């Protein structure tokens, strides 16, 4: 999550001030496309009284607490596009070539889900029924397409979608996903929750060359308009005489997994930081050639005899998997993201371990490693779900509840001579505190007058039984801190919940990325 100022996520100011008044539907089957009025129509319209309405429900705002406003690279993973795609200057820039697909929500079967994977945060299709976006593109008389899937395999049988006409130049599009499904298996939008949602801004045939570049200012997967939100298709901003005020975007900064103790530091006195030779003493390497060590960590190349299986074996003493369960690693590689079984493909990593009671390797599922710029340090809770590969060897002992006796990390499964950079790897425990600690949070869509309620509970996020430790806290722009004192509460493992309320009455609730173990 990245903190925003009020200006950085108000990209809609680039739209014509009259766009709001002209958000009308043009018949195109079941598709709606909005068009701004002509200059003469805009100037002849009577003056209207200033109006204000709260922002309507939006998937990225509600679920990620990070709107698709392209104020930071995390807004969209561009690893899957065929041509160039980048986030800069508050916009997404996409080369219009064959395969110019944008995965707003993504998931791949056989991989261990983490972060914004749709398997962890599927789209509630009964709530979010329309897709709107502002796009400027240079091609005339073309179409775009939207695809959705209820399964991680992304087969036609679990897929549906719609096409829509595109307009040359800058336009706001508002598409009713629930109206029809005409693509792939024609699975209706409201049939089930969706784990994948893809936007092809302009469909380019394989026989065509580049069609230039499309610029997208914002995207919203939003609720239908109602009396309280007549312009639910639009993000916060001022349009003519109407102002749409933002919902909160709650980000809980602390506690978090990075604050937990590190296994290597506890067992060996220093963490596994690959830029330092002494910090990695005792490691064993296979199927790789070490090139250099620098600020990027260890730079190495996949090498025979098993070139698609470079391995790093870590020196560990036996440890409890339930205690040391957060895997964190920071790595990058040269070249594009590709999962094909050919040189340049195999851009994935995996963890392999043994557990007390058996010498059989426990083979972890694929961990996708995306392009540089789309992936920072990865954090995985190995006890949150079964981390084993579906085809793992027996006995399948897993991680949770086990004593782990060996640890191996395979950073790259490219069958070519791939070059990669391993910066660090950590196994962390839950953060701890004695008696008291501080909860830190911020509002990524802050406005003056925001208030917060902070609560704690011993059950996972979404459960009942949370107890408020602070109410009606005035929220400042930037970092905010609330003390958490154990007091009369029992020592134990506590999750933190923060709810922010804006002056317009909208609220947003988020939980800490990890619990904190409070000791008496």
XYZ file of C-alpha atoms in Angstrom:
520
model
C 0.000 0.000 0.000
C 1.165 3.472 -0.720
C -0.012 6.619 0.943
C -1.592 9.211 -1.299
C -2.186 12.904 -0.981
C -5.542 14.339 -1.932
C -4.129 15.486 -5.269
C -2.312 12.385 -6.475
C -5.423 10.226 -6.650
C -7.701 12.819 -8.187
C -6.650 12.086 -11.777
C -10.155 12.795 -12.968
C -9.426 16.498 -13.055
C -7.960 15.866 -16.502
C -11.431 14.979 -17.779
C -13.652 17.654 -19.235
C -15.523 19.405 -16.473
C -18.732 18.535 -18.291
C -18.169 14.762 -18.327
C -20.427 14.196 -15.322
C -23.420 15.866 -16.880
C -23.036 13.705 -19.982
C -22.602 10.252 -18.432
C -25.343 8.857 -20.667
C -25.638 5.409 -22.152
C -25.166 4.862 -25.877
C -26.890 1.692 -27.067
C -24.374 -0.983 -28.073
C -26.083 -4.226 -27.253
C -25.787 -4.527 -23.501
C -22.893 -2.096 -23.317
C -22.885 1.521 -22.198
C -20.314 4.074 -23.360
C -20.354 7.616 -22.058
C -19.568 10.608 -24.241
C -18.907 14.226 -23.270
C -21.242 16.861 -24.688
C -20.210 19.221 -27.442
C -18.826 22.594 -26.471
C -22.007 24.341 -27.583
C -24.169 22.045 -25.505
C -21.994 22.625 -22.474
C -22.084 26.410 -22.761
C -25.831 26.540 -23.325
C -26.709 24.439 -20.271
C -28.281 26.468 -17.429
C -26.214 27.042 -14.327
C -26.852 24.420 -11.630
C -26.493 24.632 -7.891
C -23.390 23.033 -6.413
C -24.003 19.407 -5.462
C -22.056 16.835 -3.506
C -22.326 13.066 -3.240
C -20.194 10.384 -1.571
C -18.113 7.989 -3.621
C -19.923 4.780 -4.542
C -18.644 1.290 -3.746
C -15.537 0.272 -5.737
C -13.748 -3.092 -5.539
C -10.145 -1.819 -5.416
C -11.013 0.915 -2.934
C -13.025 -1.413 -0.707
C -10.887 -4.575 -0.887
C -7.332 -3.346 -1.468
C -7.752 0.071 0.196
C -5.899 1.232 -2.896
C -7.976 2.598 -5.775
C -6.996 1.885 -9.377
C -5.964 5.498 -9.907
C -2.417 4.630 -11.066
C -0.666 6.749 -8.490
C 1.627 3.808 -7.710
C 2.935 0.737 -9.548
C 1.036 -1.643 -7.249
C -2.244 -0.535 -8.821
C -1.854 -3.014 -11.683
C 0.500 -5.914 -12.368
C 1.773 -5.321 -15.917
C 3.724 -8.607 -16.102
C 1.075 -10.240 -18.308
C 0.882 -7.708 -21.144
C 2.451 -8.611 -24.509
C 3.644 -5.112 -25.263
C 5.031 -2.339 -23.105
C 2.902 -1.290 -20.147
C 3.852 1.033 -17.320
C 2.416 3.185 -14.561
C 3.761 6.737 -14.535
C 2.509 10.279 -14.181
C -0.724 9.125 -12.557
C -1.768 6.987 -15.540
C -1.392 3.526 -17.047
C 0.248 3.498 -20.485
C -0.367 0.429 -22.654
C 1.053 -0.371 -26.094
C -1.799 -1.428 -28.364
C -0.517 -4.721 -29.756
C -1.887 -8.248 -29.987
C -2.253 -9.454 -26.390
C -2.613 -6.009 -24.780
C -4.506 -7.580 -21.879
C -4.726 -6.018 -18.432
C -5.466 -8.314 -15.498
C -7.309 -6.234 -12.924
C -7.766 -9.357 -10.783
C -5.559 -12.355 -11.457
C -4.936 -15.924 -10.332
C -3.124 -18.971 -11.761
C -3.915 -22.559 -10.817
C -1.092 -24.546 -9.253
C 0.453 -21.485 -7.630
C 0.483 -20.509 -3.968
C -1.752 -17.423 -3.742
C -0.414 -14.315 -2.045
C -0.970 -10.567 -2.133
C -3.789 -9.535 -4.468
C -4.444 -12.986 -5.885
C -8.095 -13.422 -6.857
C -8.214 -16.767 -5.054
C -7.765 -14.831 -1.804
C -9.923 -11.819 -2.693
C -12.524 -12.878 -5.295
C -14.905 -10.299 -6.719
C -18.371 -10.265 -5.178
C -20.359 -10.099 -8.414
C -23.638 -9.423 -6.638
C -22.166 -6.183 -5.285
C -19.843 -4.924 -8.028
C -21.737 -5.053 -11.329
C -20.244 -2.367 -13.586
C -16.788 -1.502 -14.929
C -15.921 2.099 -15.765
C -12.657 3.664 -16.909
C -11.235 6.760 -18.539
C -9.185 5.935 -21.647
C -7.486 7.943 -24.373
C -6.586 5.806 -27.398
C -5.760 6.698 -31.031
C -7.578 4.030 -33.070
C -10.917 4.514 -34.846
C -13.693 1.947 -35.288
C -12.352 -0.709 -32.929
C -13.648 -2.816 -30.057
C -12.398 -3.704 -26.585
C -13.249 -6.744 -24.485
C -13.724 -7.766 -20.864
C -13.216 -11.367 -19.738
C -14.001 -13.001 -16.398
C -13.397 -16.432 -14.892
C -14.768 -18.322 -11.913
C -11.778 -20.732 -11.882
C -8.016 -20.242 -11.564
C -7.446 -22.419 -14.651
C -9.082 -19.724 -16.823
C -10.717 -22.250 -19.120
C -13.479 -21.285 -21.553
C -15.942 -23.401 -19.574
C -15.594 -21.187 -16.492
C -15.296 -17.948 -18.462
C -17.533 -15.244 -19.795
C -17.251 -11.723 -21.044
C -18.452 -8.913 -23.255
C -17.068 -6.768 -26.045
C -17.672 -3.043 -26.390
C -17.090 -0.381 -29.051
C -14.188 1.971 -28.444
C -14.002 5.605 -29.443
C -10.962 7.424 -30.738
C -9.679 9.988 -28.264
C -10.471 10.413 -24.600
C -13.687 8.881 -23.300
C -15.249 7.566 -20.123
C -16.673 4.045 -20.563
C -19.267 2.556 -18.209
C -20.097 -1.094 -18.920
C -22.876 -3.150 -17.342
C -21.218 -6.539 -16.672
C -24.454 -8.118 -15.484
C -26.446 -7.339 -18.642
C -25.098 -10.191 -20.786
C -22.211 -12.565 -21.393
C -21.267 -13.271 -24.998
C -17.646 -14.514 -24.880
C -15.968 -17.839 -24.036
C -18.410 -20.118 -22.172
C -20.844 -17.216 -21.727
C -20.779 -17.656 -17.949
C -22.975 -14.857 -16.521
C -21.261 -12.243 -14.374
C -23.548 -12.876 -11.401
C -23.164 -16.675 -11.551
C -20.420 -16.836 -8.888
C -17.554 -14.880 -7.400
C -14.807 -14.132 -9.940
C -11.149 -14.932 -9.348
C -9.952 -13.354 -12.623
C -11.032 -10.148 -14.367
C -9.291 -9.003 -17.548
C -9.634 -5.858 -19.656
C -8.405 -5.791 -23.267
C -8.525 -2.036 -23.921
C -8.421 -2.384 -27.742
C -8.487 -5.753 -29.498
C -5.581 -6.065 -31.941
C -5.387 -9.000 -34.363
C -2.208 -11.109 -34.460
C -1.629 -10.019 -38.064
C -1.597 -6.327 -37.149
C 1.277 -4.211 -35.951
C 1.227 -1.682 -33.153
C -1.752 0.638 -32.917
C -0.001 3.200 -30.754
C -0.476 3.729 -27.019
C -3.572 3.884 -24.849
C -3.533 5.956 -21.678
C -5.901 5.002 -18.865
C -6.375 7.499 -16.031
C -8.476 5.353 -13.706
C -10.564 2.178 -13.538
C -13.497 1.385 -11.246
C -15.262 -1.930 -10.691
C -18.235 -0.422 -8.963
C -21.717 -0.806 -7.611
C -24.743 0.254 -9.652
C -25.920 3.811 -9.297
C -28.650 4.545 -6.755
C -30.285 7.591 -5.221
C -27.305 8.238 -2.928
C -24.733 7.593 -5.667
C -26.178 8.740 -9.016
C -22.662 8.949 -10.485
C -21.195 5.742 -9.070
C -19.178 5.221 -12.262
C -16.890 8.141 -11.455
C -14.070 8.394 -8.893
C -13.786 11.245 -6.391
C -13.269 14.651 -7.935
C -15.073 17.775 -9.075
C -17.024 17.682 -12.325
C -18.664 20.960 -13.272
C -20.918 21.814 -10.355
C -20.835 18.382 -8.760
C -18.231 17.083 -6.310
C -17.841 13.416 -5.485
C -16.220 13.081 -2.072
C -13.958 10.077 -1.321
C -14.364 7.031 0.864
C -11.559 6.256 3.313
C -8.782 3.867 2.283
C -7.598 2.319 5.544
C -4.041 1.007 5.706
C -2.855 -0.667 8.929
C 0.924 -0.224 8.967
C 1.689 -1.933 12.275
C 1.736 -4.680 13.465
C 3.123 -6.404 10.372
C 5.153 -9.565 9.592
C 8.422 -7.674 9.034
C 8.448 -6.757 12.744
C 8.670 -10.414 13.785
C 11.899 -12.080 14.897
C 14.011 -13.628 12.122
C 15.011 -17.308 12.342
C 18.544 -16.838 11.014
C 19.195 -13.934 13.378
C 17.986 -16.014 16.332
C 19.800 -19.230 15.394
C 22.962 -17.813 13.798
C 23.269 -14.210 14.951
C 22.573 -12.520 11.604
C 19.905 -12.535 8.884
C 20.329 -14.067 5.444
C 21.282 -10.980 3.454
C 22.924 -12.142 0.226
C 24.949 -8.997 -0.391
C 27.182 -10.167 2.465
C 29.300 -13.296 2.157
C 29.601 -13.818 5.939
C 25.797 -13.557 6.350
C 25.366 -16.541 4.036
C 28.104 -18.758 5.437
C 27.111 -22.417 5.439
C 24.735 -22.194 2.495
C 24.969 -24.872 -0.176
C 24.306 -24.069 -3.836
C 23.400 -26.400 -6.705
C 22.682 -25.932 -10.428
C 23.856 -22.339 -10.526
C 26.908 -20.236 -11.226
C 27.612 -17.378 -8.841
C 28.484 -14.188 -10.720
C 28.810 -11.377 -8.191
C 27.561 -9.854 -4.949
C 26.482 -6.215 -4.785
C 23.547 -4.086 -3.630
C 21.181 -6.436 -5.480
C 22.436 -9.360 -3.394
C 23.760 -12.503 -5.030
C 23.681 -12.416 -8.833
C 23.722 -15.934 -10.266
C 22.957 -17.836 -13.465
C 21.064 -21.109 -13.854
C 23.564 -23.824 -14.761
C 23.781 -27.598 -15.403
C 23.327 -30.351 -14.550
C 19.694 -29.432 -13.755
C 19.609 -25.971 -15.240
C 15.931 -25.387 -14.512
C 16.385 -26.236 -10.829
C 18.845 -23.891 -9.062
C 18.867 -24.571 -5.326
C 19.933 -22.814 -2.157
C 20.047 -24.997 0.983
C 19.971 -22.975 4.197
C 21.851 -23.968 7.353
C 19.160 -24.399 10.020
C 18.638 -26.187 13.288
C 15.232 -27.835 13.762
C 12.468 -25.286 14.381
C 8.703 -25.170 14.904
C 6.757 -24.391 11.728
C 3.894 -22.828 13.697
C 6.311 -20.299 15.199
C 8.462 -19.517 12.149
C 5.807 -19.271 9.457
C 6.234 -16.023 7.514
C 8.421 -16.593 4.447
C 9.814 -13.338 3.064
C 12.136 -13.087 0.090
C 13.379 -10.275 -2.100
C 14.625 -11.268 -5.557
C 14.516 -10.129 -9.162
C 15.670 -11.455 -12.515
C 16.642 -10.299 -15.974
C 14.000 -10.587 -18.691
C 10.212 -10.722 -18.888
C 7.801 -12.697 -16.743
C 7.006 -15.970 -18.521
C 5.700 -19.314 -17.269
C 6.303 -21.362 -20.433
C 8.461 -24.498 -20.330
C 11.188 -23.080 -22.550
C 14.220 -20.800 -22.181
C 12.992 -17.519 -20.766
C 10.062 -19.218 -19.006
C 9.711 -20.807 -15.585
C 9.578 -17.510 -13.710
C 8.631 -19.041 -10.395
C 10.209 -20.098 -7.123
C 9.390 -22.718 -4.512
C 10.253 -23.791 -0.973
C 11.236 -27.386 -0.179
C 11.685 -28.687 3.358
C 11.751 -31.811 5.477
C 9.768 -32.339 8.652
C 10.475 -34.439 11.705
C 9.370 -38.040 11.230
C 10.247 -38.350 7.550
C 13.121 -37.620 5.191
C 10.720 -37.169 2.256
C 11.050 -33.665 0.756
C 7.949 -31.545 1.262
C 7.568 -29.743 -2.069
C 5.926 -26.338 -1.900
C 3.616 -25.074 -4.606
C 4.745 -22.603 -7.283
C 5.402 -19.055 -6.066
C 5.026 -16.702 -9.019
C 7.858 -14.182 -9.347
C 6.745 -11.193 -11.378
C 8.671 -8.611 -13.407
C 10.805 -6.096 -11.590
C 8.583 -3.130 -10.764
C 5.563 -5.399 -10.236
C 6.873 -7.259 -7.215
C 8.640 -6.057 -4.106
C 9.506 -8.322 -1.187
C 7.098 -11.282 -1.130
C 5.503 -12.290 2.177
C 3.766 -15.657 2.539
C 2.173 -17.162 5.634
C 2.987 -20.854 5.287
C 0.318 -21.766 7.855
C -2.543 -19.762 6.340
C -3.306 -22.561 3.849
C -1.723 -25.811 2.710
C 1.479 -24.751 0.897
C 2.172 -28.148 -0.689
C 2.258 -28.825 -4.412
C -0.709 -30.945 -5.536
C 1.763 -33.571 -6.779
C 3.966 -33.522 -3.690
C 5.601 -36.743 -2.566
C 4.097 -38.839 0.240
C 3.890 -38.557 3.129
C 2.500 -35.040 2.748
C 3.369 -33.544 6.110
C 3.103 -29.859 5.231
C 4.297 -26.968 7.407
C 1.704 -26.220 10.111
C 2.118 -28.256 13.276
C 5.470 -29.694 12.144
C 9.041 -29.474 13.326
C 11.018 -28.403 10.266
C 14.423 -30.064 9.945
C 15.780 -28.654 6.652
C 15.041 -25.703 4.377
C 15.700 -25.171 0.672
C 14.711 -22.363 -1.694
C 14.644 -22.768 -5.481
C 14.655 -19.218 -6.882
C 14.034 -19.777 -10.600
C 12.866 -22.658 -12.802
C 13.871 -21.239 -16.183
C 15.318 -24.009 -18.422
C 17.557 -21.385 -20.018
C 20.636 -19.719 -18.577
C 18.562 -17.210 -16.629
C 20.262 -14.522 -14.530
C 18.650 -13.655 -11.210
C 19.427 -11.551 -8.151
C 18.713 -12.883 -4.660
C 18.765 -10.059 -2.109
C 17.414 -11.629 1.084
C 15.321 -14.402 2.583
C 13.730 -14.452 6.036
C 11.589 -16.816 8.068
C 9.788 -14.738 10.668
C 7.622 -15.265 13.725
C 4.682 -13.109 14.784
C 5.794 -9.756 16.212
C 5.698 -9.576 20.011
C 5.354 -6.955 22.720
C 5.274 -6.975 26.509
C 2.455 -5.072 28.147
C 1.936 -2.461 25.462
C 2.669 -1.568 21.864
C 1.653 1.003 19.252
C -0.832 0.527 16.417
C 0.055 2.600 13.359
C -2.256 3.339 10.435
C -3.015 5.910 7.747
C -5.803 6.903 5.371
C -4.659 6.747 1.735
C -7.598 9.000 0.798
C -7.443 11.338 3.787
C -9.712 14.352 4.230
C -9.993 16.697 7.183
C -12.453 15.501 9.809
C -11.696 11.780 9.454
C -12.085 9.728 12.650
C -10.936 6.241 13.612
C -11.960 3.338 15.812
C -9.227 0.840 16.722
C -10.176 -2.621 18.001
C -8.352 -5.856 18.815
C -9.402 -9.505 18.810
C -7.945 -12.960 19.251
C -9.654 -14.431 16.149
C -8.657 -13.972 12.517
C -9.852 -10.946 10.491
C -13.578 -10.894 9.856
C -14.435 -12.730 13.068
C -16.634 -11.431 15.880
C -15.499 -10.572 19.387
C -13.221 -7.596 18.706
C -12.969 -5.051 21.527
C -12.484 -1.334 20.866
C -9.374 0.165 22.472
C -9.889 3.662 21.007
C -12.901 5.470 19.527
C -13.490 8.776 17.713
C -9.760 9.305 17.218
C -9.038 12.400 15.104
C -7.037 11.192 12.089
C -4.206 13.299 10.727
C -2.865 13.210 7.193
C -0.013 10.691 7.227
C 0.905 8.264 9.967
C -1.313 7.928 13.039
C -0.522 6.078 16.276
C -2.803 4.616 18.949
C -1.409 2.815 22.034
C -2.488 -0.779 22.680
C -2.101 -1.666 26.368
C -2.896 -5.172 27.519
C -4.251 -3.981 30.874
C -6.810 -6.471 32.196
C -6.944 -8.436 28.935
C -5.345 -11.859 28.864
C -1.947 -12.308 27.293
C -2.200 -13.833 23.835
C -2.190 -13.350 20.070
C -4.190 -10.286 18.953
C -5.193 -9.011 15.518
C -5.828 -5.290 15.043
C -8.847 -3.808 13.243
C -9.040 -0.147 12.204
C -12.221 1.510 10.927
C -12.053 5.003 9.430
C -15.042 7.289 8.902
C -15.083 10.301 6.592
C -17.259 13.380 7.148
C -19.502 12.229 4.274
C -20.459 9.156 6.358
C -18.515 6.572 4.338
C -16.404 4.027 6.220
C -13.542 1.622 5.549
C -12.258 -1.241 7.709
C -8.903 -3.022 7.452
C -6.982 -5.496 9.594
C -3.313 -5.812 10.445
C -1.243 -7.993 8.115
C -0.229 -10.093 11.110
C -1.310 -10.497 14.717
C 0.906 -9.395 17.579
C 1.701 -11.668 20.518
C 1.069 -9.666 23.697
C 2.892 -10.864 26.795
C 1.872 -9.891 30.305
